[in-house]
Coordinates of N, CA and C in Angstrom, one line a residue:
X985 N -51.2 69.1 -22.1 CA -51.3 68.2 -23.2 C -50.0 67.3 -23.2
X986 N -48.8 67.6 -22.9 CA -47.6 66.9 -23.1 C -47.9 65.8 -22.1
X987 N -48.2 66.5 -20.6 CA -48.8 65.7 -20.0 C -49.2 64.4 -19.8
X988 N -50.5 64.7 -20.8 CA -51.0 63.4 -21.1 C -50.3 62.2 -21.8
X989 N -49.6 62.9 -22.9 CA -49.1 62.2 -24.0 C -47.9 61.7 -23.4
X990 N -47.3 62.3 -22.3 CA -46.1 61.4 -21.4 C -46.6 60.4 -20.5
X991 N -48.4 60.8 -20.4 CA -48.2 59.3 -19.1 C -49.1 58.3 -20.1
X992 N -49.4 58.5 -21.0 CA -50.1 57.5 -22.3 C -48.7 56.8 -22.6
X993 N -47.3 57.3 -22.9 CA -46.5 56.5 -23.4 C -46.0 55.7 -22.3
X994 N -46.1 56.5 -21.2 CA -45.2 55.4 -20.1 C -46.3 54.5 -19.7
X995 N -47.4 54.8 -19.5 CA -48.2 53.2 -19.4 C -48.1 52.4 -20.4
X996 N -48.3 52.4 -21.5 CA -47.9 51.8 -22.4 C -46.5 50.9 -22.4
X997 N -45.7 51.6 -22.0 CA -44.4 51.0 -21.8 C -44.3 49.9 -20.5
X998 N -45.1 50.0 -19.6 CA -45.4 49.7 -18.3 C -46.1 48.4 -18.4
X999 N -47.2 49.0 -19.1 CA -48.3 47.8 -19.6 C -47.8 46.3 -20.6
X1000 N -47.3 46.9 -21.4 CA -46.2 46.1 -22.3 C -45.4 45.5 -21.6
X1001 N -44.7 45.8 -21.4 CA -43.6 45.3 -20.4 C -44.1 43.9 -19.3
X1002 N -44.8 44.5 -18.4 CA -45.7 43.7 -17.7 C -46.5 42.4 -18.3
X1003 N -47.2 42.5 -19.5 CA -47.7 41.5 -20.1 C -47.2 40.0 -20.8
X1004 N -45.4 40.7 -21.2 CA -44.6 39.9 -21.8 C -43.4 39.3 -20.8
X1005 N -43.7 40.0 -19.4 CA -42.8 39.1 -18.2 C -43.7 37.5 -17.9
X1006 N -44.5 37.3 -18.2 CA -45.1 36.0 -17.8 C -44.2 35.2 -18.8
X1007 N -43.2 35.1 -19.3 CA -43.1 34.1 -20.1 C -41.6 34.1 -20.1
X1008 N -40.7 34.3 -19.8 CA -39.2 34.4 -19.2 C -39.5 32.7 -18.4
X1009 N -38.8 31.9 -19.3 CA -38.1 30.9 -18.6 C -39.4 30.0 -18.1
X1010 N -40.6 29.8 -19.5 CA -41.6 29.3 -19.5 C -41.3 28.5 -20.4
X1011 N -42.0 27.2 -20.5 CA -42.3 26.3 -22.0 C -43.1 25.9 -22.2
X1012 N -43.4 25.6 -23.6 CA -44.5 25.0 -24.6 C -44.5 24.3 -24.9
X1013 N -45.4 23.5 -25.3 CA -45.5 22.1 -26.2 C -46.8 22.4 -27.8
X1014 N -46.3 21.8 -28.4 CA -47.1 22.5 -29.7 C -47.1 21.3 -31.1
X1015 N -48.1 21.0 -31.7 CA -48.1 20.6 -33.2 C -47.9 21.1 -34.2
X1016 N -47.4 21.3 -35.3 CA -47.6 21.5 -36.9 C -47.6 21.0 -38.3
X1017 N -48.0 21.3 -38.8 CA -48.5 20.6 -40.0 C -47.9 21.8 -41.6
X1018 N -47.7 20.9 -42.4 CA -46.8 22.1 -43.1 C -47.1 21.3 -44.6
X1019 N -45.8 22.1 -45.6 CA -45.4 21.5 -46.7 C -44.0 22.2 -47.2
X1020 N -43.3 21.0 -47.6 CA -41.9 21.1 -48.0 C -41.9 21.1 -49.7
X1021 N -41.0 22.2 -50.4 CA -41.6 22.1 -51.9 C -40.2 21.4 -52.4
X1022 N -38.9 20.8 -51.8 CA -38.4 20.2 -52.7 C -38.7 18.4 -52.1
X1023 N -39.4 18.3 -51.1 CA -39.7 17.0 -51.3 C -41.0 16.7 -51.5
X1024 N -41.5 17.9 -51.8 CA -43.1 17.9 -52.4 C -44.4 17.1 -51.9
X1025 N -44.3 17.7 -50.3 CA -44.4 16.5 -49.9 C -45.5 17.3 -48.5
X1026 N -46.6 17.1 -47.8 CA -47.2 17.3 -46.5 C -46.1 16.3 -45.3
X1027 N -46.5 17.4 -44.1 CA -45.6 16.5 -43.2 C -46.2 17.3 -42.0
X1028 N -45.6 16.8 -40.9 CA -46.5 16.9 -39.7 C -45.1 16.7 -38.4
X1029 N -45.5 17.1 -37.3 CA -44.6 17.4 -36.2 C -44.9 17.7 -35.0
X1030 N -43.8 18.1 -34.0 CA -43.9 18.7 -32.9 C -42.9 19.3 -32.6
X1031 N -42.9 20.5 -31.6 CA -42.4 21.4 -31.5 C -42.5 22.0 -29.9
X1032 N -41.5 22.2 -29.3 CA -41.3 22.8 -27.7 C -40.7 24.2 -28.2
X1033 N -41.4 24.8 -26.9 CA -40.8 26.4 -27.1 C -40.3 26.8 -25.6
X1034 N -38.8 27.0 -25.7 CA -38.4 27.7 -24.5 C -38.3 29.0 -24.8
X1035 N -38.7 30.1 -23.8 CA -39.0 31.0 -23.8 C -37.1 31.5 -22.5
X1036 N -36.5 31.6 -23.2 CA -34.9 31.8 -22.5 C -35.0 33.0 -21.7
X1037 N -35.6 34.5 -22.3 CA -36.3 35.8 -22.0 C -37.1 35.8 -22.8
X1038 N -38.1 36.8 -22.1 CA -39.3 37.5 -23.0 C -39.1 37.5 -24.3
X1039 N -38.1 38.1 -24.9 CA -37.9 38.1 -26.5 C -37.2 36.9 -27.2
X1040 N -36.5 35.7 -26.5 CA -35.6 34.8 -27.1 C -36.2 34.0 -26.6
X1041 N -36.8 33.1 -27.7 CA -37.0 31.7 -27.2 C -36.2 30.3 -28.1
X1042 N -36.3 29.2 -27.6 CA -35.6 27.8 -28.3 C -36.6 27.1 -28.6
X1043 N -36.3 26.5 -30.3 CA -37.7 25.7 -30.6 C -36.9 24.8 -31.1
X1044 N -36.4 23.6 -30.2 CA -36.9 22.5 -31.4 C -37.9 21.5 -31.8
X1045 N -37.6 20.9 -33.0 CA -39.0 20.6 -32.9 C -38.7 19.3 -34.3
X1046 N -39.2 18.3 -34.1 CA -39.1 17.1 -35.4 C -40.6 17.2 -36.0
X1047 N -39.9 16.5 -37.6 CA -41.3 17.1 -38.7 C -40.8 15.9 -39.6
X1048 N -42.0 15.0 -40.1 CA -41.8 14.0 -40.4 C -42.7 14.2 -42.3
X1049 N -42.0 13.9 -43.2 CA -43.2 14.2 -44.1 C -44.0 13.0 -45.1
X1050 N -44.6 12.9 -45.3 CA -44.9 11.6 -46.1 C -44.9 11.3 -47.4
X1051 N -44.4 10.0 -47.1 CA -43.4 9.5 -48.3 C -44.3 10.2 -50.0
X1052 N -43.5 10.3 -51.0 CA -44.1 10.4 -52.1 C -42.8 10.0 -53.2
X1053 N -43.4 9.5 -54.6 CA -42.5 8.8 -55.5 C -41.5 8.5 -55.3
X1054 N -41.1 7.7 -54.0 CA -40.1 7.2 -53.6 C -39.5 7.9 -52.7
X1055 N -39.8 8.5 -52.3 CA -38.8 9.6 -51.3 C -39.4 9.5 -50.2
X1056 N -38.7 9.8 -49.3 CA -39.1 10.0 -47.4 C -38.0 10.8 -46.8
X1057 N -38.8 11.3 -46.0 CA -37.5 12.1 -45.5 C -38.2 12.7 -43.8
X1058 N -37.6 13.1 -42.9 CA -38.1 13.5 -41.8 C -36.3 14.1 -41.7
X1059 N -37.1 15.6 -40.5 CA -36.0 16.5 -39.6 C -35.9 17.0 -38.7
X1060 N -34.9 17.2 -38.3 CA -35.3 17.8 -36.5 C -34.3 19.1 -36.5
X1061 N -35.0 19.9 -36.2 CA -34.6 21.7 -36.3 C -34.1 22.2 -34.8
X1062 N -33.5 22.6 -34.9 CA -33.0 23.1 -33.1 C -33.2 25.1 -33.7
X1063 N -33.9 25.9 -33.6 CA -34.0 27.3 -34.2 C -34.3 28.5 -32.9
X1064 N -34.1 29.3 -33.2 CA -33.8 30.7 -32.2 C -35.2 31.0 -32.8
X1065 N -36.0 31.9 -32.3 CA -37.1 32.9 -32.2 C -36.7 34.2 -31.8
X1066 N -36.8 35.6 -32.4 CA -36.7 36.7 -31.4 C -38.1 37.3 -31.7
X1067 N -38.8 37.1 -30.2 CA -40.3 37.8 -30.0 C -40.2 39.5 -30.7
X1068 N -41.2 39.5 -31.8 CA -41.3 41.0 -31.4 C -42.8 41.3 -31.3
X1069 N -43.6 41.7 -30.7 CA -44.5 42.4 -30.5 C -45.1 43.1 -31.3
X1070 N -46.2 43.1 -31.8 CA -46.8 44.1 -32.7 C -48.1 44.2 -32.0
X1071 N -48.9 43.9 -31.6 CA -49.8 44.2 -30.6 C -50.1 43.2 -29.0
X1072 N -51.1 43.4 -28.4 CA -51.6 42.6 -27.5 C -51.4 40.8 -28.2
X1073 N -51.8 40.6 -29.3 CA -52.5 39.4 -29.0 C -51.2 38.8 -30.5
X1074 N -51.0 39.8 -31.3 CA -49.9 39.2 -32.7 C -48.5 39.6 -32.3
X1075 N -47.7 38.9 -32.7 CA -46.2 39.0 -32.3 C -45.8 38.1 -34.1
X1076 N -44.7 38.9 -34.3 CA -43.7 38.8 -35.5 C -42.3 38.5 -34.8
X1077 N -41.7 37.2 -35.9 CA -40.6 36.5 -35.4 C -39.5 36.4 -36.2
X1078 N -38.2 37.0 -36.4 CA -37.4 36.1 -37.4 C -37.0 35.2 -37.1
X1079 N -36.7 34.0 -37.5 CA -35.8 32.5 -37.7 C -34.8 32.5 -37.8
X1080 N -33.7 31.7 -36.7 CA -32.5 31.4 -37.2 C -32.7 30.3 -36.5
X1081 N -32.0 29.1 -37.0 CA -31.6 27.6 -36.7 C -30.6 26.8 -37.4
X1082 N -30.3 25.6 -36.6 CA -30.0 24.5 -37.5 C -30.6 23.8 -37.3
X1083 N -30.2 22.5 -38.9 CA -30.8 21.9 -39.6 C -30.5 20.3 -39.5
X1084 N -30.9 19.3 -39.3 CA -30.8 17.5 -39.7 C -32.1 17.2 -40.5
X1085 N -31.0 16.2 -41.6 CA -32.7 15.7 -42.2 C -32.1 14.7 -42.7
X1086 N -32.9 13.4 -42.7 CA -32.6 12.1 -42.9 C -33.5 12.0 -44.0
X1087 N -32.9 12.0 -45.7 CA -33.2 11.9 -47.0 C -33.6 10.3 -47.4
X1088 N -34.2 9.3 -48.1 CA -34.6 8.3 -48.6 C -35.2 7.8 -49.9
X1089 N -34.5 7.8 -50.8 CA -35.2 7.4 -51.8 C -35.5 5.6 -52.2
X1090 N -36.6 4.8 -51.9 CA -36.6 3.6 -52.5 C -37.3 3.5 -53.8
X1091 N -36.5 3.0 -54.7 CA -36.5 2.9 -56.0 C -37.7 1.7 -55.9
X1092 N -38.4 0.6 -55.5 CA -39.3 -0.5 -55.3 C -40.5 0.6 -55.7
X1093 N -40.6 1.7 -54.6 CA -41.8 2.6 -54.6 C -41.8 3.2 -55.6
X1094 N -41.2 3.9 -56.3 CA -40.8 5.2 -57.4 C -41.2 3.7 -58.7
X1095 N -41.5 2.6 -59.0 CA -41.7 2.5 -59.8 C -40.4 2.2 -61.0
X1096 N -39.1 2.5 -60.7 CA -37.8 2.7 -61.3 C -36.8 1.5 -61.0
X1097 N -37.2 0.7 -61.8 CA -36.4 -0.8 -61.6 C -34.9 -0.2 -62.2
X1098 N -34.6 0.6 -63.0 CA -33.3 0.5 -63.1 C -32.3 1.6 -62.2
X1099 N -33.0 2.2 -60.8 CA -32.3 3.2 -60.6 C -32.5 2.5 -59.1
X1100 N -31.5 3.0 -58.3 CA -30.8 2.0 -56.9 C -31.5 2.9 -56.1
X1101 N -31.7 2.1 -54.4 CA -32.3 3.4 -53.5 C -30.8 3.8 -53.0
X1102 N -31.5 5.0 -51.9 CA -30.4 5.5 -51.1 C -30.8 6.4 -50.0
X1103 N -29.8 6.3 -48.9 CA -30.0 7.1 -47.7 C -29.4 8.3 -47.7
X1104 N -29.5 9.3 -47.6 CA -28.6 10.6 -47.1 C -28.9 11.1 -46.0
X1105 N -27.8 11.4 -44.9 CA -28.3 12.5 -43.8 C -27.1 14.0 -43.8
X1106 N -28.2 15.3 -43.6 CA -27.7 16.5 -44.1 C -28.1 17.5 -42.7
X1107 N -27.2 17.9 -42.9 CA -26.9 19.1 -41.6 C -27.3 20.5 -42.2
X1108 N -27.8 21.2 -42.3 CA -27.8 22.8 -42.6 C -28.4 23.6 -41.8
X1109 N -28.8 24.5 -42.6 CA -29.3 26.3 -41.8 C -30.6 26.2 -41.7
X1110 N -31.4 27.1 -41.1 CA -32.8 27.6 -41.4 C -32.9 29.0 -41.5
X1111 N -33.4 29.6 -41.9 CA -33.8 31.0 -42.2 C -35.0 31.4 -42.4
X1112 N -35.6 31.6 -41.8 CA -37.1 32.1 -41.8 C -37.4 33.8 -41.1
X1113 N -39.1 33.5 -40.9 CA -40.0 34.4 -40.6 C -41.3 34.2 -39.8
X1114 N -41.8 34.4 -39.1 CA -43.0 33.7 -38.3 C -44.2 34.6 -37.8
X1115 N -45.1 34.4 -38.0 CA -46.2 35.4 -37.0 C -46.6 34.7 -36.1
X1116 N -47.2 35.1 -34.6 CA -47.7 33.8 -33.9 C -49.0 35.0 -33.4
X1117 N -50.2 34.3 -33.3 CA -51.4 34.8 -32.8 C -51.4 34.2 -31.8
X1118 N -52.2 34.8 -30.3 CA -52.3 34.6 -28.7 C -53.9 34.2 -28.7
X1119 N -54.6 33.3 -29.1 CA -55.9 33.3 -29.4 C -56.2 33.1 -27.8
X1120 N -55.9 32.8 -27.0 CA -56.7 31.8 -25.3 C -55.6 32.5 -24.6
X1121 N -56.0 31.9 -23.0 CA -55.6 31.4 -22.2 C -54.1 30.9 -22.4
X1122 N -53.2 31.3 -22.3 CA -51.4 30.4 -22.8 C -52.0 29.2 -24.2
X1123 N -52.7 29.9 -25.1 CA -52.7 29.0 -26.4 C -52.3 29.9 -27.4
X1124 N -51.9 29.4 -28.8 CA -51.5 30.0 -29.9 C -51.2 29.3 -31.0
X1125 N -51.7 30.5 -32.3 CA -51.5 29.6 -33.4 C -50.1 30.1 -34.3
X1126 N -49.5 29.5 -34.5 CA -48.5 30.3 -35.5 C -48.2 29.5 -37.2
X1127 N -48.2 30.6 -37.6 CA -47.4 30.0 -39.4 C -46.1 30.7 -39.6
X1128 N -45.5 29.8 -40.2 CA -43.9 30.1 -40.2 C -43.3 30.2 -41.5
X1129 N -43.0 30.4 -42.3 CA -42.4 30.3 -43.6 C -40.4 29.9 -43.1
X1130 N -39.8 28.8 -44.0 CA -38.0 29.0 -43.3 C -37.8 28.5 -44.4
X1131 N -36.7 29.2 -44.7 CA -35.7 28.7 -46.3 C -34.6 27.6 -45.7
X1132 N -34.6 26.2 -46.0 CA -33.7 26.1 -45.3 C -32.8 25.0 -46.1
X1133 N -31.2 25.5 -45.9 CA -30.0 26.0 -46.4 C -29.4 24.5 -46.5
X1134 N -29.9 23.0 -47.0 CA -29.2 21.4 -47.3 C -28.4 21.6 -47.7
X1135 N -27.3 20.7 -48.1 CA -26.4 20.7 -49.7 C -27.5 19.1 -50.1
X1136 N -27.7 19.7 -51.9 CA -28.1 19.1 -52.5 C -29.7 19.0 -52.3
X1137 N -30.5 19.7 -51.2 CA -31.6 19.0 -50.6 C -32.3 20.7 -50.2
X1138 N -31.9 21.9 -50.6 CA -32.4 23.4 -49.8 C -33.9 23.1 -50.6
X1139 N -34.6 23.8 -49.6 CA -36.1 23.6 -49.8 C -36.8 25.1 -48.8
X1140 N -38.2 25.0 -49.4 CA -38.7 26.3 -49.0 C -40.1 25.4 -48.0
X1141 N -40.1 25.7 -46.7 CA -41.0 25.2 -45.7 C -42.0 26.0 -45.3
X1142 N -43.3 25.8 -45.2 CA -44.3 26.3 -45.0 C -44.8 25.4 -43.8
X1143 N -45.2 26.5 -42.6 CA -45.5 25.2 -41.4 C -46.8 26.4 -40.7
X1144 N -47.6 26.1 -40.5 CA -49.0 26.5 -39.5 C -48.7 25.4 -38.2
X1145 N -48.9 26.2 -36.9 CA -49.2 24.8 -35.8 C -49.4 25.8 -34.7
X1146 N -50.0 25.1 -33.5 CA -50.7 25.2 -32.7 C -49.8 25.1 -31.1
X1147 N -49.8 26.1 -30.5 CA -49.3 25.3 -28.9 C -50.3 26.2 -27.9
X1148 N -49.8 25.1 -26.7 CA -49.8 25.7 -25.3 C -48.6 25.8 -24.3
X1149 N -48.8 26.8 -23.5 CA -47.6 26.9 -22.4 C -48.0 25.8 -21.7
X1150 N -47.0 25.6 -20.7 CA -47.6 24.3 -19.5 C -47.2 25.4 -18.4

């Protein structure tokens, strides 16, 4: 019986192993589509994934959102991934990154004749969480939740999107 139960974990370990070396120093290209709740706002993007090892990959990726009561804003994220595995096909990710985001408010749009527009650009953190599903062939879908850390501008991001490896 031990037996068994020693060569069930070492294939397992074997099989594993094996499944997640296809992707060491591979890349992706991918869309997303999301919502940002302090600029209250839908926004949409793209996103590359290097895969640096099996478990560490590099994503950046720009996300543009559309304009609302005067405001616009678009960002470009440079963020770490560490793969973890939870079965064949789902894998769980924490988030770490930084942050640019180019802020806009025009007062013409907002309806607010007595208040001025303005530009801000802001550097910060990301902090998140991610699941990514293996639906195909090198395809996948992931949703991502990232808290991420402006001055004057932190907001909570909600992003679903799609890639393939090349």
């Amino acid at each position: 019986m031990k037996k068994i139960i020693y060569l069930s974990v070492l294939s397992l370990f074997v099989l594993t192993s094996k499944s997640f070396a296809q992707f060491e120093k591979t890349v992706g290209l991918g869309v997303h589509a999301g919502y940002g709740n302090k600029i209250e706002s839908v926004g949409g993007g793209a996103h590359l994934h290097y895969y640096y090892t099996n478990e560490f990959r590099f994503v950046p990726s720009f996300t543009y959102y559309l304009p609302k009561k005067g405001y616009n804003m678009w960002e470009v994220d440079a963020d770490t991934h560490y793969i973890i595995p939870v079965s064949w096909l789902f894998s769980f990710y924490p988030i770490v990154g930084l942050h640019y985001s180019n802020w806009k408010f025009d007062a013409s749009k907002a309806n607010e004749i007595e208040l001025q527009g303005w530009t801000k650009h802001r550097i910060g953190a990301n902090l998140g969480l991610g699941i990514q599903y293996d639906f195909g062939y090198k395809a996948r879908i992931s949703i991502e939740y990232k808290y991420q850390f402006i001055k004057d501008f932190s907001q909570s991001s909600f992003m679903a999107g799609i890639g393939f490896w090349i």
